[in-house]
mmCIF file of C-alpha atoms and ligand atoms in Angstrom:
data_model
loop_
_atom_site.group_PDB
_atom_site.id
_atom_site.type_symbol
_atom_site.label_atom_id
_atom_site.label_comp_id
_atom_site.label_asym_id
_atom_site.label_seq_id
_atom_site.Cartn_x
_atom_site.Cartn_y
_atom_site.Cartn_z
ATOM 1 C CA MET A 111 -21.511 14.218 50.131
ATOM 2 C CA THR A 112 -17.711 14.431 49.481
ATOM 3 C CA ALA A 113 -15.187 12.747 47.342
ATOM 4 C CA SER A 114 -14.992 9.654 49.849
ATOM 5 C CA HIS A 115 -19.018 9.116 49.593
ATOM 6 C CA THR A 116 -19.123 5.819 47.805
ATOM 7 C CA PHE A 117 -21.664 5.157 44.902
ATOM 8 C CA GLN A 118 -22.723 1.579 43.222
ATOM 9 C CA HIS A 119 -21.671 2.362 39.456
ATOM 10 C CA LEU A 120 -19.216 5.523 40.300
ATOM 11 C CA LEU A 121 -15.547 5.986 42.404
ATOM 12 C CA ILE A 122 -15.066 9.223 43.492
ATOM 13 C CA GLU A 123 -11.662 10.514 43.755
ATOM 14 C CA ASP A 124 -10.013 14.065 44.225
ATOM 15 C CA ARG A 125 -6.700 14.839 42.731
ATOM 16 C CA ASP A 126 -6.291 18.645 44.771
ATOM 17 C CA ALA A 127 -8.914 20.532 43.166
ATOM 18 C CA VAL A 128 -9.663 17.987 39.956
ATOM 19 C CA ARG A 129 -12.461 15.670 40.986
ATOM 20 C CA VAL A 130 -12.503 12.384 39.225
ATOM 21 C CA VAL A 131 -15.566 10.951 38.477
ATOM 22 C CA THR A 132 -14.851 7.233 37.286
ATOM 23 C CA ILE A 133 -18.502 4.613 35.353
ATOM 24 C CA ASN A 134 -17.146 1.757 37.147
ATOM 25 C CA ARG A 135 -18.934 -0.621 34.960
ATOM 26 C CA PRO A 136 -16.514 -2.155 32.669
ATOM 27 C CA ASP A 137 -17.705 -5.989 32.427
ATOM 28 C CA LYS A 138 -21.046 -3.677 30.624
ATOM 29 C CA LEU A 139 -18.444 -1.491 28.914
ATOM 30 C CA ASN A 140 -19.948 1.158 31.386
ATOM 31 C CA ALA A 141 -23.331 1.260 29.946
ATOM 32 C CA LEU A 142 -25.757 3.715 31.231
ATOM 33 C CA ASN A 143 -28.795 2.738 33.046
ATOM 34 C CA PHE A 144 -31.060 4.445 35.393
ATOM 35 C CA GLU A 145 -29.145 4.014 38.340
ATOM 36 C CA VAL A 146 -25.537 5.030 36.679
ATOM 37 C CA LEU A 147 -27.808 8.537 35.277
ATOM 38 C CA THR A 148 -29.123 8.672 38.637
ATOM 39 C CA GLU A 149 -25.636 8.601 40.370
ATOM 40 C CA LEU A 150 -24.064 10.917 38.100
ATOM 41 C CA ARG A 151 -26.393 13.297 38.638
ATOM 42 C CA ASP A 152 -25.722 13.172 42.409
ATOM 43 C CA ALA A 153 -21.936 13.285 41.897
ATOM 44 C CA PHE A 154 -22.287 16.553 40.168
ATOM 45 C CA ALA A 155 -25.056 18.338 42.521
ATOM 46 C CA ALA A 156 -22.246 17.656 44.675
ATOM 47 C CA ILE A 157 -19.160 18.935 42.730
ATOM 48 C CA ALA A 158 -21.459 22.129 41.994
ATOM 49 C CA ALA A 159 -22.125 22.892 45.478
ATOM 50 C CA ASP A 160 -18.384 21.928 46.485
ATOM 51 C CA PRO A 161 -16.178 25.610 45.689
ATOM 52 C CA ALA A 162 -12.797 23.333 46.616
ATOM 53 C CA VAL A 163 -13.675 21.308 43.647
ATOM 54 C CA ARG A 164 -12.234 23.536 40.573
ATOM 55 C CA ALA A 165 -12.295 21.202 37.822
ATOM 56 C CA VAL A 166 -13.670 17.945 36.829
ATOM 57 C CA VAL A 167 -12.091 14.796 34.611
ATOM 58 C CA LEU A 168 -15.112 12.268 33.715
ATOM 59 C CA ARG A 169 -14.193 9.004 32.557
ATOM 60 C CA GLY A 170 -14.934 5.095 32.302
ATOM 61 C CA ALA A 171 -13.118 2.201 33.758
ATOM 62 C CA GLY A 172 -11.331 -0.306 32.446
ATOM 63 C CA GLU A 173 -9.329 0.203 28.871
ATOM 64 C CA LYS A 174 -12.034 -0.529 26.858
ATOM 65 C CA ALA A 175 -14.486 2.065 26.791
ATOM 66 C CA PHE A 176 -16.122 5.544 28.212
ATOM 67 C CA VAL A 177 -19.085 4.628 27.682
ATOM 68 C CA ALA A 178 -20.531 2.118 25.150
ATOM 69 C CA GLY A 179 -24.110 4.042 25.334
ATOM 70 C CA ALA A 180 -27.159 3.281 27.459
ATOM 71 C CA ASP A 181 -27.617 0.123 29.066
ATOM 72 C CA ILE A 182 -29.682 -1.956 25.780
ATOM 73 C CA ALA A 183 -30.473 -4.678 28.239
ATOM 74 C CA GLU A 184 -32.546 -2.140 30.365
ATOM 75 C CA LEU A 185 -33.886 0.027 26.568
ATOM 76 C CA VAL A 186 -35.598 -3.417 25.668
ATOM 77 C CA ALA A 187 -38.020 -3.918 28.142
ATOM 78 C CA LEU A 188 -39.067 0.549 28.315
ATOM 79 C CA SER A 189 -42.262 1.291 27.991
ATOM 80 C CA PRO A 190 -42.962 4.338 25.686
ATOM 81 C CA ILE A 191 -43.354 6.379 29.539
ATOM 82 C CA GLN A 192 -40.632 5.022 30.725
ATOM 83 C CA ALA A 193 -38.402 5.720 27.413
ATOM 84 C CA ARG A 194 -39.743 9.700 28.071
ATOM 85 C CA ASP A 195 -38.300 9.235 31.649
ATOM 86 C CA PHE A 196 -35.508 7.532 30.764
ATOM 87 C CA SER A 197 -34.614 10.244 27.851
ATOM 88 C CA GLN A 198 -35.448 13.229 30.238
ATOM 89 C CA HIS A 199 -33.342 11.681 32.834
ATOM 90 C CA GLY A 200 -30.489 11.081 31.315
ATOM 91 C CA GLN A 201 -31.123 14.573 29.055
ATOM 92 C CA ARG A 202 -31.219 17.112 32.822
ATOM 93 C CA MET A 203 -28.463 14.978 33.948
ATOM 94 C CA MET A 204 -26.286 15.936 31.009
ATOM 95 C CA ARG A 205 -27.342 19.544 30.637
ATOM 96 C CA SER A 206 -26.678 20.272 34.839
ATOM 97 C CA ILE A 207 -22.977 19.243 33.725
ATOM 98 C CA GLU A 208 -23.121 21.335 30.798
ATOM 99 C CA LEU A 209 -24.478 24.278 32.786
ATOM 100 C CA LEU A 210 -22.658 22.990 36.174
ATOM 101 C CA GLY A 211 -19.590 26.135 35.846
ATOM 102 C CA LYS A 212 -17.004 24.134 36.538
ATOM 103 C CA PRO A 213 -15.076 22.532 33.202
ATOM 104 C CA VAL A 214 -15.361 19.142 33.029
ATOM 105 C CA VAL A 215 -13.308 17.187 30.554
ATOM 106 C CA ALA A 216 -14.376 13.995 29.128
ATOM 107 C CA MET A 217 -11.160 11.529 29.033
ATOM 108 C CA ILE A 218 -12.022 9.154 25.969
ATOM 109 C CA ARG A 219 -10.477 5.455 26.168
ATOM 110 C CA GLY A 220 -12.194 3.571 23.557
ATOM 111 C CA TYR A 221 -15.622 3.125 22.630
ATOM 112 C CA ALA A 222 -17.892 6.879 23.305
ATOM 113 C CA LEU A 223 -20.808 5.454 21.408
ATOM 114 C CA GLY A 224 -24.528 6.514 21.704
ATOM 115 C CA GLY A 225 -25.096 7.885 25.438
ATOM 116 C CA GLY A 226 -21.303 7.875 25.694
ATOM 117 C CA LEU A 227 -20.446 10.204 22.954
ATOM 118 C CA GLU A 228 -24.139 12.450 24.083
ATOM 119 C CA LEU A 229 -22.515 12.321 28.178
ATOM 120 C CA ALA A 230 -18.483 12.813 26.303
ATOM 121 C CA MET A 231 -20.627 16.096 24.482
ATOM 122 C CA SER A 232 -22.198 17.261 28.019
ATOM 123 C CA CYS A 233 -18.667 17.900 28.914
ATOM 124 C CA HIS A 234 -16.944 20.902 28.011
ATOM 125 C CA LEU A 235 -13.855 19.797 26.479
ATOM 126 C CA ARG A 236 -12.969 15.852 24.935
ATOM 127 C CA ILE A 237 -9.572 14.185 24.697
ATOM 128 C CA ALA A 238 -9.692 11.362 22.857
ATOM 129 C CA ALA A 239 -6.697 8.287 22.933
ATOM 130 C CA ASP A 240 -5.919 7.614 19.043
ATOM 131 C CA ASN A 241 -7.713 4.055 19.659
ATOM 132 C CA ALA A 242 -11.255 6.021 20.054
ATOM 133 C CA LYS A 243 -14.550 5.406 18.416
ATOM 134 C CA VAL A 244 -17.521 7.411 18.646
ATOM 135 C CA GLY A 245 -20.627 7.368 17.387
ATOM 136 C CA GLN A 246 -24.034 7.335 17.380
ATOM 137 C CA PRO A 247 -25.303 3.743 16.968
ATOM 138 C CA GLU A 248 -29.275 4.289 17.774
ATOM 139 C CA ILE A 249 -30.141 3.734 14.591
ATOM 140 C CA ASN A 250 -29.095 0.028 14.520
ATOM 141 C CA LEU A 251 -31.455 -0.264 17.168
ATOM 142 C CA GLY A 252 -34.463 1.654 15.631
ATOM 143 C CA VAL A 253 -34.879 4.419 17.859
ATOM 144 C CA LEU A 254 -32.883 7.866 17.629
ATOM 145 C CA PRO A 255 -29.931 9.453 20.420
ATOM 146 C CA GLY A 256 -32.498 10.543 23.382
ATOM 147 C CA PHE A 257 -29.675 11.806 26.037
ATOM 148 C CA GLY A 258 -29.566 15.004 23.563
ATOM 149 C CA GLY A 259 -26.618 13.908 20.797
ATOM 150 C CA THR A 260 -28.764 15.164 17.961
ATOM 151 C CA GLN A 261 -28.982 18.732 19.408
ATOM 152 C CA ARG A 262 -25.081 18.917 21.080
ATOM 153 C CA LEU A 263 -24.097 17.008 18.040
ATOM 154 C CA LEU A 264 -25.538 19.250 15.914
ATOM 155 C CA ARG A 265 -24.031 22.288 18.035
ATOM 156 C CA LEU A 266 -20.919 20.934 17.622
ATOM 157 C CA ALA A 267 -20.209 19.455 14.619
ATOM 158 C CA GLY A 268 -23.251 21.095 12.488
ATOM 159 C CA ARG A 269 -25.741 19.413 10.083
ATOM 160 C CA GLY A 270 -23.992 17.364 7.551
ATOM 161 C CA ALA A 271 -21.638 15.421 10.273
ATOM 162 C CA THR A 272 -24.924 15.215 12.543
ATOM 163 C CA LEU A 273 -27.027 13.358 10.127
ATOM 164 C CA GLU A 274 -23.991 11.684 8.554
ATOM 165 C CA LEU A 275 -22.993 9.995 12.281
ATOM 166 C CA CYS A 276 -26.943 9.524 13.146
ATOM 167 C CA LEU A 277 -28.370 8.369 9.637
ATOM 168 C CA THR A 278 -25.920 6.064 9.339
ATOM 169 C CA GLY A 279 -24.703 4.733 12.670
ATOM 170 C CA THR A 280 -21.662 4.096 11.950
ATOM 171 C CA PRO A 281 -18.395 4.890 14.431
ATOM 172 C CA ILE A 282 -15.565 6.688 13.452
ATOM 173 C CA GLY A 283 -12.255 7.041 14.291
ATOM 174 C CA ALA A 284 -10.298 9.297 16.492
ATOM 175 C CA GLN A 285 -8.868 11.140 14.128
ATOM 176 C CA ARG A 286 -12.054 11.653 12.375
ATOM 177 C CA ALA A 287 -14.014 13.084 15.208
ATOM 178 C CA TYR A 288 -11.109 15.386 15.662
ATOM 179 C CA GLU A 289 -11.253 17.073 12.051
ATOM 180 C CA LEU A 290 -15.300 17.381 12.839
ATOM 181 C CA GLY A 291 -14.281 19.589 15.724
ATOM 182 C CA ILE A 292 -15.801 16.435 18.430
ATOM 183 C CA VAL A 293 -12.861 15.911 20.298
ATOM 184 C CA ASN A 294 -10.663 18.913 21.115
ATOM 185 C CA ARG A 295 -7.213 16.548 21.344
ATOM 186 C CA ILE A 296 -5.919 13.022 20.154
ATOM 187 C CA VAL A 297 -3.574 11.768 22.409
ATOM 188 C CA PRO A 298 -1.741 8.147 21.874
ATOM 189 C CA ALA A 299 -3.613 5.807 24.509
ATOM 190 C CA GLU A 300 -0.790 5.064 26.822
ATOM 191 C CA HIS A 301 -0.087 9.351 27.464
ATOM 192 C CA LEU A 302 -3.985 9.827 27.706
ATOM 193 C CA GLU A 303 -4.373 10.231 31.289
ATOM 194 C CA GLU A 304 -0.701 12.232 31.732
ATOM 195 C CA ALA A 305 -2.109 14.659 28.793
ATOM 196 C CA THR A 306 -5.711 14.463 30.576
ATOM 197 C CA PHE A 307 -4.925 15.071 33.724
ATOM 198 C CA ALA A 308 -2.368 17.632 32.926
ATOM 199 C CA LEU A 309 -5.044 20.138 31.274
ATOM 200 C CA ALA A 310 -7.247 19.311 34.172
ATOM 201 C CA ALA A 311 -4.978 20.943 36.583
ATOM 202 C CA GLN A 312 -4.005 23.901 34.154
ATOM 203 C CA LEU A 313 -7.968 24.671 34.601
ATOM 204 C CA ALA A 314 -8.169 23.886 38.171
ATOM 205 C CA ALA A 315 -5.533 26.694 38.648
ATOM 206 C CA ALA A 316 -7.459 29.269 36.652
ATOM 207 C CA ALA A 317 -9.433 32.221 38.395
ATOM 208 C CA PRO A 318 -12.910 30.357 38.959
ATOM 209 C CA GLN A 319 -15.185 32.718 38.411
ATOM 210 C CA ALA A 320 -13.570 33.937 35.279
ATOM 211 C CA LEU A 321 -13.641 30.534 33.991
ATOM 212 C CA ARG A 322 -17.320 30.274 35.343
ATOM 213 C CA GLY A 323 -17.694 33.208 32.917
ATOM 214 C CA ILE A 324 -16.256 31.934 30.031
ATOM 215 C CA LEU A 325 -18.504 29.009 30.319
ATOM 216 C CA ASP A 326 -22.120 30.611 30.637
ATOM 217 C CA ALA A 327 -21.350 33.234 28.017
ATOM 218 C CA VAL A 328 -20.616 30.280 25.332
ATOM 219 C CA GLN A 329 -23.783 28.681 26.360
ATOM 220 C CA ILE A 330 -26.127 31.537 26.396
ATOM 221 C CA GLY A 331 -24.750 32.862 23.260
ATOM 222 C CA GLY A 332 -24.605 29.448 21.377
ATOM 223 C CA GLU A 333 -28.118 29.761 22.468
ATOM 224 C CA CYS A 334 -29.592 32.514 22.487
ATOM 225 C CA GLY A 335 -27.919 34.410 19.628
ATOM 226 C CA ILE A 336 -25.105 37.276 19.440
ATOM 227 C CA ASP A 337 -26.570 39.748 21.653
ATOM 228 C CA ALA A 338 -27.696 38.169 24.595
ATOM 229 C CA GLY A 339 -24.235 36.342 24.729
ATOM 230 C CA LEU A 340 -22.494 39.830 24.217
ATOM 231 C CA ASP A 341 -24.285 41.344 27.353
ATOM 232 C CA TYR A 342 -23.779 38.110 29.162
ATOM 233 C CA GLU A 343 -20.252 38.943 28.858
ATOM 234 C CA THR A 344 -20.164 42.232 30.054
ATOM 235 C CA GLN A 345 -22.162 41.580 33.150
ATOM 236 C CA ALA A 346 -19.320 38.835 33.572
ATOM 237 C CA PHE A 347 -16.300 40.808 32.804
ATOM 238 C CA ALA A 348 -17.283 43.183 35.158
ATOM 239 C CA VAL A 349 -17.988 41.086 38.268
ATOM 240 C CA CYS A 350 -14.373 39.395 37.753
ATOM 241 C CA THR A 351 -13.273 43.156 38.205
ATOM 242 C CA SER A 352 -14.641 42.603 42.067
ATOM 243 C CA THR A 353 -12.606 39.515 42.614
ATOM 244 C CA ASN A 354 -9.199 39.211 44.327
ATOM 245 C CA ASP A 355 -8.353 36.835 41.515
ATOM 246 C CA MET A 356 -8.285 39.982 39.033
ATOM 247 C CA ARG A 357 -6.085 41.804 40.877
ATOM 248 C CA GLU A 358 -3.978 38.928 41.403
ATOM 249 C CA GLY A 359 -3.874 38.105 37.956
ATOM 250 C CA THR A 360 -3.280 41.392 36.771
ATOM 251 C CA ARG A 361 -0.359 42.201 39.426
ATOM 252 C CA ALA A 362 1.276 38.523 38.650
ATOM 253 C CA PHE A 363 1.754 39.800 35.453
ATOM 254 C CA LEU A 364 2.989 43.360 36.126
ATOM 255 C CA GLU A 365 5.268 41.629 38.769
ATOM 256 C CA ARG A 366 6.822 39.129 36.478
ATOM 257 C CA ARG A 367 5.586 36.037 38.335
ATOM 258 C CA LYS A 368 2.826 32.929 38.207
ATOM 259 C CA PRO A 369 -0.678 33.891 39.549
ATOM 260 C CA VAL A 370 -2.279 32.166 42.674
ATOM 261 C CA PHE A 371 -5.626 32.256 42.576
ATOM 262 C CA THR A 372 -8.120 30.918 45.142
ATOM 263 C CA GLY A 373 -11.364 31.925 43.976
ATOM 264 C CA ALA A 374 -12.118 34.771 46.091
HETATM 265 N N1 COA B 34 -25.465 -1.803 26.717
HETATM 266 C C1 COA B 34 -25.750 -3.436 27.804
HETATM 267 N N2 COA B 34 -24.349 -3.724 27.471
HETATM 268 C C2 COA B 34 -23.573 -3.373 26.821
HETATM 269 C C3 COA B 34 -23.726 -2.510 25.680
HETATM 270 C C4 COA B 34 -24.802 -1.884 25.785
HETATM 271 N N3 COA B 34 -24.472 -0.442 25.314
HETATM 272 N N4 COA B 34 -22.297 -2.242 25.010
HETATM 273 C C5 COA B 34 -21.952 -3.406 25.517
HETATM 274 N N5 COA B 34 -22.514 -4.299 26.702
HETATM 275 C C6 COA B 34 -21.967 -5.431 26.897
HETATM 276 C C7 COA B 34 -22.359 -6.352 26.111
HETATM 277 O O1 COA B 34 -23.557 -7.001 26.394
HETATM 278 C C8 COA B 34 -21.364 -7.376 26.982
HETATM 279 O O2 COA B 34 -21.942 -7.833 28.027
HETATM 280 P P1 COA B 34 -21.728 -9.625 28.822
HETATM 281 O O3 COA B 34 -20.260 -9.880 28.114
HETATM 282 O O4 COA B 34 -22.591 -10.214 29.293
HETATM 283 O O5 COA B 34 -22.455 -10.539 27.202
HETATM 284 C C9 COA B 34 -20.280 -6.796 27.210
HETATM 285 O O6 COA B 34 -20.591 -5.283 27.240
HETATM 286 C C10 COA B 34 -18.963 -6.960 26.198
HETATM 287 O O7 COA B 34 -19.537 -6.035 25.414
HETATM 288 P P2 COA B 34 -19.062 -6.741 23.774
HETATM 289 O O8 COA B 34 -20.164 -6.338 22.713
HETATM 290 O O9 COA B 34 -18.804 -8.308 24.080
HETATM 291 O O10 COA B 34 -17.460 -6.224 23.138
HETATM 292 P P3 COA B 34 -17.008 -5.934 21.839
HETATM 293 O O11 COA B 34 -15.693 -5.801 21.986
HETATM 294 O O12 COA B 34 -17.491 -7.234 21.049
HETATM 295 O O13 COA B 34 -18.027 -4.710 20.951
HETATM 296 C C11 COA B 34 -18.904 -2.979 20.980
HETATM 297 C C12 COA B 34 -17.780 -3.864 21.793
HETATM 298 C C13 COA B 34 -19.060 -1.479 21.627
HETATM 299 C C14 COA B 34 -19.207 -2.728 19.127
HETATM 300 C C15 COA B 34 -20.060 -3.609 21.412
HETATM 301 O O14 COA B 34 -20.267 -3.562 22.758
HETATM 302 C C16 COA B 34 -21.841 -2.368 20.669
HETATM 303 O O15 COA B 34 -21.870 -2.295 19.725
HETATM 304 N N6 COA B 34 -22.344 -1.789 21.638
HETATM 305 C C17 COA B 34 -23.770 -0.994 22.017
HETATM 306 C C18 COA B 34 -23.038 -0.332 21.535
HETATM 307 C C19 COA B 34 -24.358 0.498 21.003
HETATM 308 O O16 COA B 34 -25.319 0.033 20.278
HETATM 309 N N7 COA B 34 -24.583 1.761 22.249
HETATM 310 C C20 COA B 34 -25.983 3.268 21.516
HETATM 311 C C21 COA B 34 -26.958 2.107 22.762
HETATM 312 S S1 COA B 34 -28.136 3.510 22.535
#
């Protein structure tokens, strides 16, 4: 699969080493139906397999929403078994983003609700426009988050904020989301794209093995405890010393020039 591979609900574009994945259902505020989940799974599998892609921007089409949640029109007709499959399909796809080994930046304009916030939380960094509204409103539909929301929000923002957002279902604005650590940065809506792509370009220019080591060490340490995390950090640190990028980075510092990392 290449960047030009066509999907029904996704737009795929490469800006140098940054792959841009745009969920393209603006008339439904980019709601996640089964097909969108499948296409996202396939798009991220292609990214994982392509060494030319060194960072990713994930965003929603249109001005109103990143993603306004799982597709309620589909949700309404699910049997318990279909609901289980839908939940697992979304969880697996989002887990594949979390474990991608390359940095993924969620660009949040407008609503990131329900599955939209869950998707954004499976990304490694989140940049929000000042008009962003995020929340877990599933309680209002008589269900709970089913794509990892209870778990990732807990890890990102702690128990109090998770219970507040999930139990009340009330969305919060960008400033409150920033204060809770749910988003990394807030920028004026008109500068969102520029700020997101500047960050993604910075990440794409960094040494890929070092990026991977950081992503995996934080993931393992966060899930398995400090000793497993420290052990992994040591191994990843040692692996980096075998790379040309490590030699390039250290030499460039000593030669007072900017390093050029190639991934080798
Ligand atoms: N699933 C399916 N369709 C959705 C959707 C979702 N999660 N969110 C929005 N849409 C659709 C609407 O049905 C509408 O479609 P239509 O024009 O064919 O009727 C279209 O997107 C625009 O949404 P609308 O509700 O008219 O926009 P709004 O500006 O009045 O309200 C929201 C925006 C986000 C507040 C509102 O759409 C909403 O509450 N969405 C559901 C959020 C949610 O509960 N997410 C969790 C799902 S588990």
